[in-house]
PDB file of C-alpha atoms in Angstrom:
ATOM      1  CA  UNK A 115      -5.753  -5.117   9.728  1.00  0.00           C
ATOM      2  CA  UNK A 116      -8.293  -6.084   6.965  1.00  0.00           C
ATOM      3  CA  UNK A 117      -7.299  -9.384   5.628  1.00  0.00           C
ATOM      4  CA  UNK A 118      -5.265  -9.946   2.778  1.00  0.00           C
ATOM      5  CA  UNK A 119      -6.654 -10.971  -0.389  1.00  0.00           C
ATOM      6  CA  UNK A 120      -3.868 -12.433  -2.162  1.00  0.00           C
ATOM      7  CA  UNK A 121      -4.035 -10.369  -5.557  1.00  0.00           C
ATOM      8  CA  UNK A 122      -3.449 -10.872  -8.734  1.00  0.00           C
ATOM      9  CA  UNK A 123       0.607  -9.108  -8.545  1.00  0.00           C
ATOM     10  CA  UNK A 124      -0.053  -7.493 -12.123  1.00  0.00           C
ATOM     11  CA  UNK A 125      -4.039  -6.192 -12.457  1.00  0.00           C
ATOM     12  CA  UNK A 126      -4.711  -6.779  -8.826  1.00  0.00           C
ATOM     13  CA  UNK A 127      -7.615  -9.294  -9.528  1.00  0.00           C
ATOM     14  CA  UNK A 128      -8.999 -11.625  -6.751  1.00  0.00           C
ATOM     15  CA  UNK A 129     -10.902 -13.802  -8.932  1.00  0.00           C
ATOM     16  CA  UNK A 130     -10.162 -15.942 -12.064  1.00  0.00           C
ATOM     17  CA  UNK A 131     -10.978 -12.965 -14.662  1.00  0.00           C
ATOM     18  CA  UNK A 132      -8.045 -10.833 -15.182  1.00  0.00           C
ATOM     19  CA  UNK A 133      -7.735  -7.418 -16.965  1.00  0.00           C
ATOM     20  CA  UNK A 134      -6.823  -8.269 -20.968  1.00  0.00           C
ATOM     21  CA  UNK A 135      -3.531  -6.596 -20.790  1.00  0.00           C
ATOM     22  CA  UNK A 136      -2.232  -8.554 -17.636  1.00  0.00           C
ATOM     23  CA  UNK A 137       0.807 -10.671 -17.831  1.00  0.00           C
ATOM     24  CA  UNK A 138      -1.058 -13.603 -15.668  1.00  0.00           C
ATOM     25  CA  UNK A 139      -3.968 -13.666 -17.948  1.00  0.00           C
ATOM     26  CA  UNK A 140      -5.406 -17.280 -17.975  1.00  0.00           C
ATOM     27  CA  UNK A 141      -4.032 -18.073 -14.296  1.00  0.00           C
ATOM     28  CA  UNK A 142      -6.454 -18.874 -11.660  1.00  0.00           C
ATOM     29  CA  UNK A 143      -6.567 -17.320  -8.694  1.00  0.00           C
ATOM     30  CA  UNK A 144      -6.074 -20.722  -6.275  1.00  0.00           C
ATOM     31  CA  UNK A 145      -2.369 -20.343  -8.616  1.00  0.00           C
ATOM     32  CA  UNK A 146      -1.948 -16.877  -7.657  1.00  0.00           C
ATOM     33  CA  UNK A 147      -3.043 -17.679  -4.245  1.00  0.00           C
ATOM     34  CA  UNK A 148      -0.555 -20.426  -3.455  1.00  0.00           C
ATOM     35  CA  UNK A 149       1.954 -18.607  -5.173  1.00  0.00           C
ATOM     36  CA  UNK A 150       1.976 -15.773  -1.869  1.00  0.00           C
ATOM     37  CA  UNK A 151       1.244 -18.934   0.466  1.00  0.00           C
ATOM     38  CA  UNK A 152       4.438 -20.530  -0.922  1.00  0.00           C
ATOM     39  CA  UNK A 153       6.339 -17.507   0.170  1.00  0.00           C
ATOM     40  CA  UNK A 154       4.852 -16.443   3.090  1.00  0.00           C
ATOM     41  CA  UNK A 155       4.873 -20.157   4.634  1.00  0.00           C
ATOM     42  CA  UNK A 156       8.684 -20.345   3.765  1.00  0.00           C
ATOM     43  CA  UNK A 157       9.262 -16.910   5.403  1.00  0.00           C
ATOM     44  CA  UNK A 158       7.184 -17.852   8.505  1.00  0.00           C
ATOM     45  CA  UNK A 159       9.589 -20.769   9.344  1.00  0.00           C
ATOM     46  CA  UNK A 160      12.471 -18.495   8.918  1.00  0.00           C
ATOM     47  CA  UNK A 161      14.028 -15.538   7.676  1.00  0.00           C
ATOM     48  CA  UNK A 162      16.346 -16.533   4.519  1.00  0.00           C
ATOM     49  CA  UNK A 163      17.857 -14.667   1.217  1.00  0.00           C
ATOM     50  CA  UNK A 164      15.761 -14.413  -1.906  1.00  0.00           C
ATOM     51  CA  UNK A 165      17.990 -17.418  -3.092  1.00  0.00           C
ATOM     52  CA  UNK A 166      17.133 -19.635  -0.354  1.00  0.00           C
ATOM     53  CA  UNK A 167      13.649 -18.765  -0.428  1.00  0.00           C
ATOM     54  CA  UNK A 168      13.413 -19.622  -3.821  1.00  0.00           C
ATOM     55  CA  UNK A 169      14.826 -23.011  -3.086  1.00  0.00           C
ATOM     56  CA  UNK A 170      12.429 -23.466  -0.064  1.00  0.00           C
ATOM     57  CA  UNK A 171       8.754 -23.016  -2.338  1.00  0.00           C
ATOM     58  CA  UNK A 172       6.688 -25.925  -3.051  1.00  0.00           C
ATOM     59  CA  UNK A 173       7.359 -26.311  -6.823  1.00  0.00           C
ATOM     60  CA  UNK A 174       9.265 -24.464  -9.480  1.00  0.00           C
ATOM     61  CA  UNK A 175       9.922 -20.719  -8.896  1.00  0.00           C
ATOM     62  CA  UNK A 176       8.701 -18.708 -11.753  1.00  0.00           C
ATOM     63  CA  UNK A 177       7.156 -15.061 -12.826  1.00  0.00           C
ATOM     64  CA  UNK A 178       4.402 -15.147 -10.429  1.00  0.00           C
ATOM     65  CA  UNK A 179       6.256 -16.167  -7.645  1.00  0.00           C
ATOM     66  CA  UNK A 180       8.969 -13.393  -8.361  1.00  0.00           C
ATOM     67  CA  UNK A 181       6.172 -11.096  -8.840  1.00  0.00           C
ATOM     68  CA  UNK A 182       4.118 -12.079  -5.724  1.00  0.00           C
ATOM     69  CA  UNK A 183       7.485 -11.362  -3.842  1.00  0.00           C
ATOM     70  CA  UNK A 184       7.770  -7.860  -5.521  1.00  0.00           C
ATOM     71  CA  UNK A 185       4.153  -6.871  -4.625  1.00  0.00           C
ATOM     72  CA  UNK A 186       4.584  -8.165  -1.017  1.00  0.00           C
ATOM     73  CA  UNK A 187       7.584  -6.074  -0.728  1.00  0.00           C
ATOM     74  CA  UNK A 188       6.308  -3.171  -1.924  1.00  0.00           C
ATOM     75  CA  UNK A 189       3.640  -3.105   0.339  1.00  0.00           C
ATOM     76  CA  UNK A 190       5.827  -3.716   3.085  1.00  0.00           C
ATOM     77  CA  UNK A 191       4.606  -7.212   3.858  1.00  0.00           C
ATOM     78  CA  UNK A 192       8.006  -8.622   3.606  1.00  0.00           C
ATOM     79  CA  UNK A 193      11.187  -6.343   4.231  1.00  0.00           C
ATOM     80  CA  UNK A 194      15.135  -6.906   4.184  1.00  0.00           C
ATOM     81  CA  UNK A 195      16.684  -7.322   7.138  1.00  0.00           C
ATOM     82  CA  UNK A 196      19.641  -4.871   7.409  1.00  0.00           C
ATOM     83  CA  UNK A 197      17.898  -2.602   4.976  1.00  0.00           C
ATOM     84  CA  UNK A 198      18.550   0.699   7.032  1.00  0.00           C
ATOM     85  CA  UNK A 199      14.984   1.283   7.740  1.00  0.00           C
ATOM     86  CA  UNK A 200      14.666   2.791  11.492  1.00  0.00           C
ATOM     87  CA  UNK A 201      11.463   1.073  11.498  1.00  0.00           C
ATOM     88  CA  UNK A 202      12.953  -2.222  11.254  1.00  0.00           C
ATOM     89  CA  UNK A 203      16.081  -1.801  13.671  1.00  0.00           C
ATOM     90  CA  UNK A 204      14.135  -3.776  16.231  1.00  0.00           C
ATOM     91  CA  UNK A 205      13.672  -6.772  14.006  1.00  0.00           C
ATOM     92  CA  UNK A 206      17.042  -6.559  12.564  1.00  0.00           C
ATOM     93  CA  UNK A 207      18.723  -7.312  16.036  1.00  0.00           C
ATOM     94  CA  UNK A 208      16.398 -10.574  16.551  1.00  0.00           C
ATOM     95  CA  UNK A 209      15.447 -11.791  13.266  1.00  0.00           C
ATOM     96  CA  UNK A 210      17.832 -13.211  10.381  1.00  0.00           C
ATOM     97  CA  UNK A 211      21.090 -11.748   9.371  1.00  0.00           C
ATOM     98  CA  UNK A 212      21.665  -8.595   7.000  1.00  0.00           C
ATOM     99  CA  UNK A 213      20.029  -9.370   3.844  1.00  0.00           C
ATOM    100  CA  UNK A 214      17.986 -11.906   4.764  1.00  0.00           C
ATOM    101  CA  UNK A 215      13.915 -11.341   3.694  1.00  0.00           C
ATOM    102  CA  UNK A 216      11.329 -11.383   6.814  1.00  0.00           C
ATOM    103  CA  UNK A 217       8.026 -10.976   7.397  1.00  0.00           C
ATOM    104  CA  UNK A 218       6.932  -7.848   8.526  1.00  0.00           C
ATOM    105  CA  UNK A 219       4.970  -7.567  11.780  1.00  0.00           C
ATOM    106  CA  UNK A 220       1.600  -5.336  11.765  1.00  0.00           C
ATOM    107  CA  UNK A 221       3.041  -3.175  14.063  1.00  0.00           C
ATOM    108  CA  UNK A 222       6.036  -2.433  11.763  1.00  0.00           C
ATOM    109  CA  UNK A 223       4.139  -2.088   8.763  1.00  0.00           C
ATOM    110  CA  UNK A 224       1.411   0.198  10.128  1.00  0.00           C
ATOM    111  CA  UNK A 225       4.332   2.354  11.301  1.00  0.00           C
ATOM    112  CA  UNK A 226       5.770   2.410   8.284  1.00  0.00           C
ATOM    113  CA  UNK A 227       2.969   2.830   5.860  1.00  0.00           C
ATOM    114  CA  UNK A 228       1.655   5.946   7.764  1.00  0.00           C
ATOM    115  CA  UNK A 229       3.612   8.129   5.944  1.00  0.00           C
ATOM    116  CA  UNK A 230       3.537   7.467   1.927  1.00  0.00           C
ATOM    117  CA  UNK A 231       7.340   7.483   0.676  1.00  0.00           C
ATOM    118  CA  UNK A 232       7.016   6.833  -3.010  1.00  0.00           C
ATOM    119  CA  UNK A 233       6.100   9.426  -5.572  1.00  0.00           C
ATOM    120  CA  UNK A 234       3.525  10.736  -6.368  1.00  0.00           C
ATOM    121  CA  UNK A 235       1.715  10.319  -2.838  1.00  0.00           C
ATOM    122  CA  UNK A 236       5.016  11.472  -1.078  1.00  0.00           C
ATOM    123  CA  UNK A 237       4.546  15.040  -2.611  1.00  0.00           C
ATOM    124  CA  UNK A 238       0.683  15.076  -1.598  1.00  0.00           C
ATOM    125  CA  UNK A 239       1.416  13.686   1.789  1.00  0.00           C
ATOM    126  CA  UNK A 240       4.349  16.013   2.512  1.00  0.00           C
ATOM    127  CA  UNK A 241       3.204  19.323   0.824  1.00  0.00           C
ATOM    128  CA  UNK A 242      -0.330  19.012   0.980  1.00  0.00           C
ATOM    129  CA  UNK A 243      -3.471  19.233  -1.778  1.00  0.00           C
ATOM    130  CA  UNK A 244      -4.202  22.748  -3.339  1.00  0.00           C
ATOM    131  CA  UNK A 245      -7.180  24.332  -4.543  1.00  0.00           C
ATOM    132  CA  UNK A 246      -7.992  22.637  -7.920  1.00  0.00           C
ATOM    133  CA  UNK A 247      -6.721  19.376  -7.270  1.00  0.00           C
ATOM    134  CA  UNK A 248      -8.415  18.463  -3.744  1.00  0.00           C
ATOM    135  CA  UNK A 249     -10.816  15.929  -4.904  1.00  0.00           C
ATOM    136  CA  UNK A 250      -7.916  13.888  -6.621  1.00  0.00           C
ATOM    137  CA  UNK A 251      -5.977  14.243  -3.712  1.00  0.00           C
ATOM    138  CA  UNK A 252      -8.312  13.062  -1.215  1.00  0.00           C
ATOM    139  CA  UNK A 253      -9.192  10.433  -3.360  1.00  0.00           C
ATOM    140  CA  UNK A 254      -5.286   9.144  -3.829  1.00  0.00           C
ATOM    141  CA  UNK A 255      -5.307   9.012   0.117  1.00  0.00           C
ATOM    142  CA  UNK A 256      -7.868   7.249   0.864  1.00  0.00           C
ATOM    143  CA  UNK A 257      -6.989   4.931  -1.788  1.00  0.00           C
ATOM    144  CA  UNK A 258      -3.546   4.468  -0.539  1.00  0.00           C
ATOM    145  CA  UNK A 259      -4.715   3.442   2.696  1.00  0.00           C
ATOM    146  CA  UNK A 260      -7.256   0.983   1.636  1.00  0.00           C
ATOM    147  CA  UNK A 261      -4.639  -0.674  -0.588  1.00  0.00           C
ATOM    148  CA  UNK A 262      -2.040  -1.158   1.852  1.00  0.00           C
ATOM    149  CA  UNK A 263      -4.643  -2.538   4.244  1.00  0.00           C
ATOM    150  CA  UNK A 264      -5.640  -0.054   6.942  1.00  0.00           C
ATOM    151  CA  UNK A 265      -9.125  -0.157   7.984  1.00  0.00           C
ATOM    152  CA  UNK A 266     -11.741   2.589   7.365  1.00  0.00           C
ATOM    153  CA  UNK A 267     -11.298   3.773  11.094  1.00  0.00           C
ATOM    154  CA  UNK A 268      -7.394   4.396  10.640  1.00  0.00           C
ATOM    155  CA  UNK A 269      -7.750   5.648   7.074  1.00  0.00           C
ATOM    156  CA  UNK A 270     -10.133   8.554   8.314  1.00  0.00           C
ATOM    157  CA  UNK A 271      -8.107   8.871  11.221  1.00  0.00           C
ATOM    158  CA  UNK A 272      -4.936   9.307   8.994  1.00  0.00           C
ATOM    159  CA  UNK A 273      -6.837  11.313   6.282  1.00  0.00           C
ATOM    160  CA  UNK A 274      -7.873  13.605   8.339  1.00  0.00           C
ATOM    161  CA  UNK A 275      -4.660  14.129  10.286  1.00  0.00           C
ATOM    162  CA  UNK A 276      -3.058  14.995   6.929  1.00  0.00           C
ATOM    163  CA  UNK A 277      -5.903  17.404   6.075  1.00  0.00           C
ATOM    164  CA  UNK A 278      -4.940  19.327   9.022  1.00  0.00           C
ATOM    165  CA  UNK A 279      -1.271  18.853   9.529  1.00  0.00           C
ATOM    166  CA  UNK A 280      -0.207  19.335   5.641  1.00  0.00           C
ATOM    167  CA  UNK A 281      -1.970  22.608   5.475  1.00  0.00           C
ATOM    168  CA  UNK A 282      -4.737  21.341   3.144  1.00  0.00           C
ATOM    169  CA  UNK A 283      -7.758  22.068   4.862  1.00  0.00           C
ATOM    170  CA  UNK A 284      -6.471  25.599   5.882  1.00  0.00           C
ATOM    171  CA  UNK A 285      -5.796  26.256   2.407  1.00  0.00           C
ATOM    172  CA  UNK A 286      -9.544  26.490   1.495  1.00  0.00           C
ATOM    173  CA  UNK A 287     -11.674  25.295  -1.337  1.00  0.00           C
ATOM    174  CA  UNK A 288     -14.001  22.590   0.131  1.00  0.00           C
ATOM    175  CA  UNK A 289     -17.433  22.406  -0.153  1.00  0.00           C
ATOM    176  CA  UNK A 290     -17.581  20.298   2.862  1.00  0.00           C
ATOM    177  CA  UNK A 291     -18.030  21.786   6.594  1.00  0.00           C
ATOM    178  CA  UNK A 292     -15.179  20.157   8.165  1.00  0.00           C
ATOM    179  CA  UNK A 293     -12.685  17.402   7.404  1.00  0.00           C
ATOM    180  CA  UNK A 294     -14.853  14.680   9.035  1.00  0.00           C
ATOM    181  CA  UNK A 295     -17.687  15.317   6.626  1.00  0.00           C
ATOM    182  CA  UNK A 296     -14.930  15.541   3.425  1.00  0.00           C
ATOM    183  CA  UNK A 297     -13.539  11.959   4.315  1.00  0.00           C
ATOM    184  CA  UNK A 298     -17.092  10.899   5.129  1.00  0.00           C
ATOM    185  CA  UNK A 299     -18.286  11.622   1.617  1.00  0.00           C
ATOM    186  CA  UNK A 300     -15.378   9.772  -0.141  1.00  0.00           C
ATOM    187  CA  UNK A 301     -16.257   6.412   1.480  1.00  0.00           C
ATOM    188  CA  UNK A 302     -17.346   4.850  -1.474  1.00  0.00           C
ATOM    189  CA  UNK A 303     -13.707   5.345  -2.462  1.00  0.00           C
ATOM    190  CA  UNK A 304     -12.613   3.131   0.674  1.00  0.00           C
ATOM    191  CA  UNK A 305     -15.433   0.543  -0.102  1.00  0.00           C
ATOM    192  CA  UNK A 306     -14.748   0.141  -3.875  1.00  0.00           C
ATOM    193  CA  UNK A 307     -11.226  -0.181  -3.511  1.00  0.00           C
ATOM    194  CA  UNK A 308     -10.534   2.314  -6.355  1.00  0.00           C
ATOM    195  CA  UNK A 309      -6.311   2.547  -7.489  1.00  0.00           C
ATOM    196  CA  UNK A 310      -4.708   5.584  -6.511  1.00  0.00           C
ATOM    197  CA  UNK A 311      -1.956   6.323  -9.081  1.00  0.00           C
ATOM    198  CA  UNK A 312      -3.977   7.748 -11.687  1.00  0.00           C
ATOM    199  CA  UNK A 313      -5.386  10.204  -9.157  1.00  0.00           C
ATOM    200  CA  UNK A 314      -2.229  10.961  -7.474  1.00  0.00           C
ATOM    201  CA  UNK A 315      -0.375  11.720 -10.511  1.00  0.00           C
ATOM    202  CA  UNK A 316      -3.005  14.565 -11.578  1.00  0.00           C
ATOM    203  CA  UNK A 317      -3.042  15.616  -8.095  1.00  0.00           C
ATOM    204  CA  UNK A 318       0.993  15.901  -7.987  1.00  0.00           C
ATOM    205  CA  UNK A 319       0.951  17.870 -11.312  1.00  0.00           C
ATOM    206  CA  UNK A 320      -1.002  20.714 -10.137  1.00  0.00           C
ATOM    207  CA  UNK A 321       0.814  20.851  -6.863  1.00  0.00           C
ATOM    208  CA  UNK A 322       4.304  20.939  -8.613  1.00  0.00           C
ATOM    209  CA  UNK A 323       3.232  23.678 -10.795  1.00  0.00           C
ATOM    210  CA  UNK A 324       1.792  25.835  -7.668  1.00  0.00           C
ATOM    211  CA  UNK A 325       4.828  25.067  -5.660  1.00  0.00           C
TER     212      UNK A 325
END
C-alpha cells in the first residue's frame, strides 16, 4: 500500500500551501503531520477510548487533532472496536474493549475499502454506470481507490472488476475496445491524485434519473 502523506484534514494539501478557504490555512505541514503522528503513536501503544487518546497526545488536543482523527476514521485507518462491522470482528476479540479506538491492519483496511459504502460512490459501485456518465463514474472510481491508498495495480483490478460485475461494460457507450484499455486511459487520474466527490455526484445524478 502507498505511503500515507499526512494530508491536511480539510484541503488535503501535503505541503505548506493550503487552499484559501481551508480551516487550517497558515498551518505548517510539519504541524499537520505531528497531529497525525500523535494519534498514531498513542494508538500504536494500545487501543483506547477517544477521551483517553486526547489525554495521551503530546501537547494540547485541538481542532487539528480532532480533524485528523476524523479523517483517519473516514479513511478507515482507525476504527472503533465493537462497531459492528463484520470486517472488524476478529480484531474486536483481541484488541481492546468496545468503544476503544484502534489502528486498522492493512488487510482489514483493504477488505473494508474495496467496496465503497458512502454516497455518492455507493450508488455508482452497486448500480454501475450508464451511458451519459461513464467518464465521470470511471474517473470517480479510480480517484476513490487512489485516495484511500490502493496501488495502481490494485486500482486497475478493482475498477476492471467493477466494470464487469456491475454490468457497466455490458451497457456499452465506450470508445475503448476493452475495460483494460479504458482504465489504462485514465491513469492520469490516479497519478494526479484528483478528488472524486464532484465527479461521483454528477454520475450519481444521471444514474438516479435513469433508475
